[in-house]
mmCIF file of N, CA and C in Angstrom:
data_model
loop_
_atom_site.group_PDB
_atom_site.id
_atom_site.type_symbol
_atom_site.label_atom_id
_atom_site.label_comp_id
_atom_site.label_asym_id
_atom_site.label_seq_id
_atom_site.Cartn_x
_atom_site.Cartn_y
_atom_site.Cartn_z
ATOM 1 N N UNK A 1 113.965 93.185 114.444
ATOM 2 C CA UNK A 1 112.810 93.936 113.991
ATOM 3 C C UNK A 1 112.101 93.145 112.899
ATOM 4 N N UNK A 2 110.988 93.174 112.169
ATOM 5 C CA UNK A 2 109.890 92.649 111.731
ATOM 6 C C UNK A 2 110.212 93.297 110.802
ATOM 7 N N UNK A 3 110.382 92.355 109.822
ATOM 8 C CA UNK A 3 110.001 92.874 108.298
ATOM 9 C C UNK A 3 108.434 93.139 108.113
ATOM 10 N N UNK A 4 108.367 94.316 107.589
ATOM 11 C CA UNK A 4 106.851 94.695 107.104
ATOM 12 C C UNK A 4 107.313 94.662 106.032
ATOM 13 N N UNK A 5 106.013 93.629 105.434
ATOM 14 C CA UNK A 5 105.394 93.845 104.045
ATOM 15 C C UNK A 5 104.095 94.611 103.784
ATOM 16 N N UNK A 6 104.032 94.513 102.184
ATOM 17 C CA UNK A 6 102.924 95.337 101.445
ATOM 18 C C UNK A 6 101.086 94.529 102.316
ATOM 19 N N UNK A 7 101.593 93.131 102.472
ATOM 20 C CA UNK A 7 100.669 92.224 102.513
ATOM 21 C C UNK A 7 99.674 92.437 104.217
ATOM 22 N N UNK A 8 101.360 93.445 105.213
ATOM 23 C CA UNK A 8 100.241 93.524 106.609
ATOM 24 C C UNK A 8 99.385 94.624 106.083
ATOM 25 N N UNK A 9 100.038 95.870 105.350
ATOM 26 C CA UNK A 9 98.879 96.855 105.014
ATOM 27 C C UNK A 9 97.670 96.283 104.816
ATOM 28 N N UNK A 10 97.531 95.496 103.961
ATOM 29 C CA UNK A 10 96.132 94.892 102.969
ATOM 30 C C UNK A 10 95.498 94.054 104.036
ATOM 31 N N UNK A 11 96.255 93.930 105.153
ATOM 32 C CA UNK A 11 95.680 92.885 106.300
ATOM 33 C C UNK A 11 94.705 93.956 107.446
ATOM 34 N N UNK A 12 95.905 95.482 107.477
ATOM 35 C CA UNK A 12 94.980 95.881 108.279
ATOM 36 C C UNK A 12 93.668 97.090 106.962
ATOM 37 N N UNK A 13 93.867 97.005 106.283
ATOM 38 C CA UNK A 13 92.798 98.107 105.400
ATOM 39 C C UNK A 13 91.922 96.601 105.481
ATOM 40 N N UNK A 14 91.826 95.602 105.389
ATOM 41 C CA UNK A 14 91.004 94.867 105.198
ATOM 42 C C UNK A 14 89.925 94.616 106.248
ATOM 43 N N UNK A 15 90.791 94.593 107.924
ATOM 44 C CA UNK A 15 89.428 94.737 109.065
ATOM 45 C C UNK A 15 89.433 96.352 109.069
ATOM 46 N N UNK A 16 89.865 97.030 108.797
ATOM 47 C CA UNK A 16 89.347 98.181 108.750
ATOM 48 C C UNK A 16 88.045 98.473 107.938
ATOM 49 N N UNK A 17 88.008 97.845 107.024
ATOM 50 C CA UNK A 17 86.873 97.878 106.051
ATOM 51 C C UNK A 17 85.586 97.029 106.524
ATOM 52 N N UNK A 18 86.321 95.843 106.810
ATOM 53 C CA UNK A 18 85.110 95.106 107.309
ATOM 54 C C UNK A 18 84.754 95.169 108.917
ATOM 55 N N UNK A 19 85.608 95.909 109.722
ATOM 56 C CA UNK A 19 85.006 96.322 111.172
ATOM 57 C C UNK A 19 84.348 97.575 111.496
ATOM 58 N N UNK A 20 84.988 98.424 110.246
ATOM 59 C CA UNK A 20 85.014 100.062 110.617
ATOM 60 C C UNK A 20 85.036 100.340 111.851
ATOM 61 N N UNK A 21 86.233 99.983 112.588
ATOM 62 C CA UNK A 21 86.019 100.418 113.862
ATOM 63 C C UNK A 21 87.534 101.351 113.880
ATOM 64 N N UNK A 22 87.899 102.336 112.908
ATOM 65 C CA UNK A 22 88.768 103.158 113.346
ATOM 66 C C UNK A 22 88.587 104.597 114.228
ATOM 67 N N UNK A 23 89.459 105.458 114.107
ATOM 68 C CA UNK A 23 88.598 106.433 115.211
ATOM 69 C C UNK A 23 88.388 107.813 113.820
ATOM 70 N N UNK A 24 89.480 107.272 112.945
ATOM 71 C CA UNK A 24 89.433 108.479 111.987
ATOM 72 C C UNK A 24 88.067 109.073 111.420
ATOM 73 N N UNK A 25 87.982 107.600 110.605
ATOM 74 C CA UNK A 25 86.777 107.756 109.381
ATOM 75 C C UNK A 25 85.804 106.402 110.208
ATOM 76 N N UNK A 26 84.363 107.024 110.753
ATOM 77 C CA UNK A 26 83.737 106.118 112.007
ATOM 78 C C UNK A 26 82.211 106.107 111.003
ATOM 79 N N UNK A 27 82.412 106.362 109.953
ATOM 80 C CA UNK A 27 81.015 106.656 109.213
ATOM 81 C C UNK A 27 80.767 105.350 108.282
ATOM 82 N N UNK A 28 79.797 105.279 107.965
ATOM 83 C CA UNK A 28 79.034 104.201 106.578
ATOM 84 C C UNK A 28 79.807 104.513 105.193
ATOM 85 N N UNK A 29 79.718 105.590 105.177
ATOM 86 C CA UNK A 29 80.432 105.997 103.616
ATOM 87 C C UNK A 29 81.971 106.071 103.725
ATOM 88 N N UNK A 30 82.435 106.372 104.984
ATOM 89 C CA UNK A 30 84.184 106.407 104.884
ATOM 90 C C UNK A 30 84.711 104.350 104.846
ATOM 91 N N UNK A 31 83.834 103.692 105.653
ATOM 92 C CA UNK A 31 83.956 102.591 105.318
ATOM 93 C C UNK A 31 83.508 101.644 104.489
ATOM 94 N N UNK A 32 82.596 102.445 103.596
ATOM 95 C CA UNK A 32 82.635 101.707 101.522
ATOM 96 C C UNK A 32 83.962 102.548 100.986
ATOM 97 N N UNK A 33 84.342 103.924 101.106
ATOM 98 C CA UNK A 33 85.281 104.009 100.382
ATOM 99 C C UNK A 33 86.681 103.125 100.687
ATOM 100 N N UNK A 34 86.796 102.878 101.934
ATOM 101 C CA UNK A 34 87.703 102.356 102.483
ATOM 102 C C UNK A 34 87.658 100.782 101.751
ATOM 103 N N UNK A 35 86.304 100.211 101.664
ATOM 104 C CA UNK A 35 86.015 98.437 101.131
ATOM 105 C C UNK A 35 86.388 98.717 99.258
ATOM 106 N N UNK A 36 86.097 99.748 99.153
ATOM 107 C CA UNK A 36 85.542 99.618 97.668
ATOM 108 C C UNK A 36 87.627 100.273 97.108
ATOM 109 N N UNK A 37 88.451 100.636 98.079
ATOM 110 C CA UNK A 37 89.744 100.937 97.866
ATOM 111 C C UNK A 37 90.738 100.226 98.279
ATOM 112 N N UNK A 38 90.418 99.094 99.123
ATOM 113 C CA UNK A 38 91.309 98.348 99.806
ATOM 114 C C UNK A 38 93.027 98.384 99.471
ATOM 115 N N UNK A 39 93.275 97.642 97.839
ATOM 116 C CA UNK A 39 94.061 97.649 97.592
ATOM 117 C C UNK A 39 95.126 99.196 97.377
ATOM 118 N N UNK A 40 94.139 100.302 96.707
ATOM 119 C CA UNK A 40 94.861 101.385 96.403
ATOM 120 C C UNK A 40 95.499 102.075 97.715
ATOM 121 N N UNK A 41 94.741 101.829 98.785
ATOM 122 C CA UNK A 41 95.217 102.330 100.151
ATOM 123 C C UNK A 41 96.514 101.569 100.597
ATOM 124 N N UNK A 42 96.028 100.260 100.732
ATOM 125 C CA UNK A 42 97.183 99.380 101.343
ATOM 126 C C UNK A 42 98.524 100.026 100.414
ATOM 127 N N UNK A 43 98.584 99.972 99.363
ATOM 128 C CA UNK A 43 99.747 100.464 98.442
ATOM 129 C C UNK A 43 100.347 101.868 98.601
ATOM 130 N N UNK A 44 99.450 102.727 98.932
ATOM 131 C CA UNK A 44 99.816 104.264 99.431
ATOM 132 C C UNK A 44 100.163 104.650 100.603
ATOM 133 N N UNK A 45 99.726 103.535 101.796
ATOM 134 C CA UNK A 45 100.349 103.241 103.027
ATOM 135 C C UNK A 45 101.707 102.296 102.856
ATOM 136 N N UNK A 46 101.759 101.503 102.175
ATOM 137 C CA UNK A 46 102.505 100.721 101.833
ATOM 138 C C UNK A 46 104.073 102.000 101.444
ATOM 139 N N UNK A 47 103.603 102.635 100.695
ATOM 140 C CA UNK A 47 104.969 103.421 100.103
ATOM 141 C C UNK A 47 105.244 104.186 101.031
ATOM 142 N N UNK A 48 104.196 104.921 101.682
ATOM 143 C CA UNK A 48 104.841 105.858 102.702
ATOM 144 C C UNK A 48 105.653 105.566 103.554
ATOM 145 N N UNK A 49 105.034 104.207 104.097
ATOM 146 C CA UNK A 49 106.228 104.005 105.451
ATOM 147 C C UNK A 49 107.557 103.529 104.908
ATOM 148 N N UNK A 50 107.572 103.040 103.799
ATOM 149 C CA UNK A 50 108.824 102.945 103.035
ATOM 150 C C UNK A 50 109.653 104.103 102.773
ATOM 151 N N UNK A 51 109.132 104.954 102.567
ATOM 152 C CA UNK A 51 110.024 106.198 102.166
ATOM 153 C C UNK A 51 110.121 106.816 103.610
ATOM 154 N N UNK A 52 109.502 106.723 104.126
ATOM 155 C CA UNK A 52 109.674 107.149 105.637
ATOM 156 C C UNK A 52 110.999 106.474 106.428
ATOM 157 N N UNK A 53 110.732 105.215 106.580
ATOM 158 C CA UNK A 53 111.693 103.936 106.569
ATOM 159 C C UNK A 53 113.228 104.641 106.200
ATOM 160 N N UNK A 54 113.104 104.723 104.941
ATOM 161 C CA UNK A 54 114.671 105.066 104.144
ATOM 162 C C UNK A 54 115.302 106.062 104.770
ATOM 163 N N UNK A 55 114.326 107.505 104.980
ATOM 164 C CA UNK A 55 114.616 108.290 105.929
ATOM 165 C C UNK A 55 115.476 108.084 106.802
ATOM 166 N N UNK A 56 115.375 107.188 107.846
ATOM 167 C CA UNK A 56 115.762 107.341 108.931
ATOM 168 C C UNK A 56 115.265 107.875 109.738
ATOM 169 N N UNK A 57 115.212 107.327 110.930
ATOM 170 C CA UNK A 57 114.631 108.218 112.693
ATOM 171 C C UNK A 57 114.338 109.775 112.427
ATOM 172 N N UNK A 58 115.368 110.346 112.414
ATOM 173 C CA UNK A 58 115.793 111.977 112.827
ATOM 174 C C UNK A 58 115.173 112.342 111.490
ATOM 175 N N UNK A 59 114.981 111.895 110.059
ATOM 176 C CA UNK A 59 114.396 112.770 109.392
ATOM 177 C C UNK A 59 113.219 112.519 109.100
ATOM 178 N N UNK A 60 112.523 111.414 109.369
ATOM 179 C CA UNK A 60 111.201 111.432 109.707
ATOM 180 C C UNK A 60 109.997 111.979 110.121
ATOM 181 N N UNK A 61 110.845 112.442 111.684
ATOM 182 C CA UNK A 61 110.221 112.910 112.185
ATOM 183 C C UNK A 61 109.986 114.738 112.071
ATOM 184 N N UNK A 62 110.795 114.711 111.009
ATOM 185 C CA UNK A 62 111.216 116.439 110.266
ATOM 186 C C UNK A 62 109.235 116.840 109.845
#
């Protein structure tokens, strides 16, 4: 399995910002908040799947 780092987050908030082509947030303004937050996101995605991670499978998905 693939170590994920902090660094793929910041890889994908980064074409996210500069493609805006997600399906979530498809607007002008969700993709400045998204450019103008890059780092604070990558880091809050970053922790979640970590603590998710620690979890384990079965409580994850709780």
């Amino acid at each position: 399995m693939a170590l994920i780092k902090l660094r793929h987050f910041k890889k994908a908030i980064e074409d996210i910002s500069y493609r805006g082509d997600n399906d979530t947030m498809p607007f002008d303004f969700d993709n400045k908040f998204i450019s103008d937050n890059k780092d604070n996101l990558a880091s809050l995605a970053y922790e979640y799947f970590v603590k998710l991670e620690g979890l384990g499978k079965a409580e994850a998905r709780v």
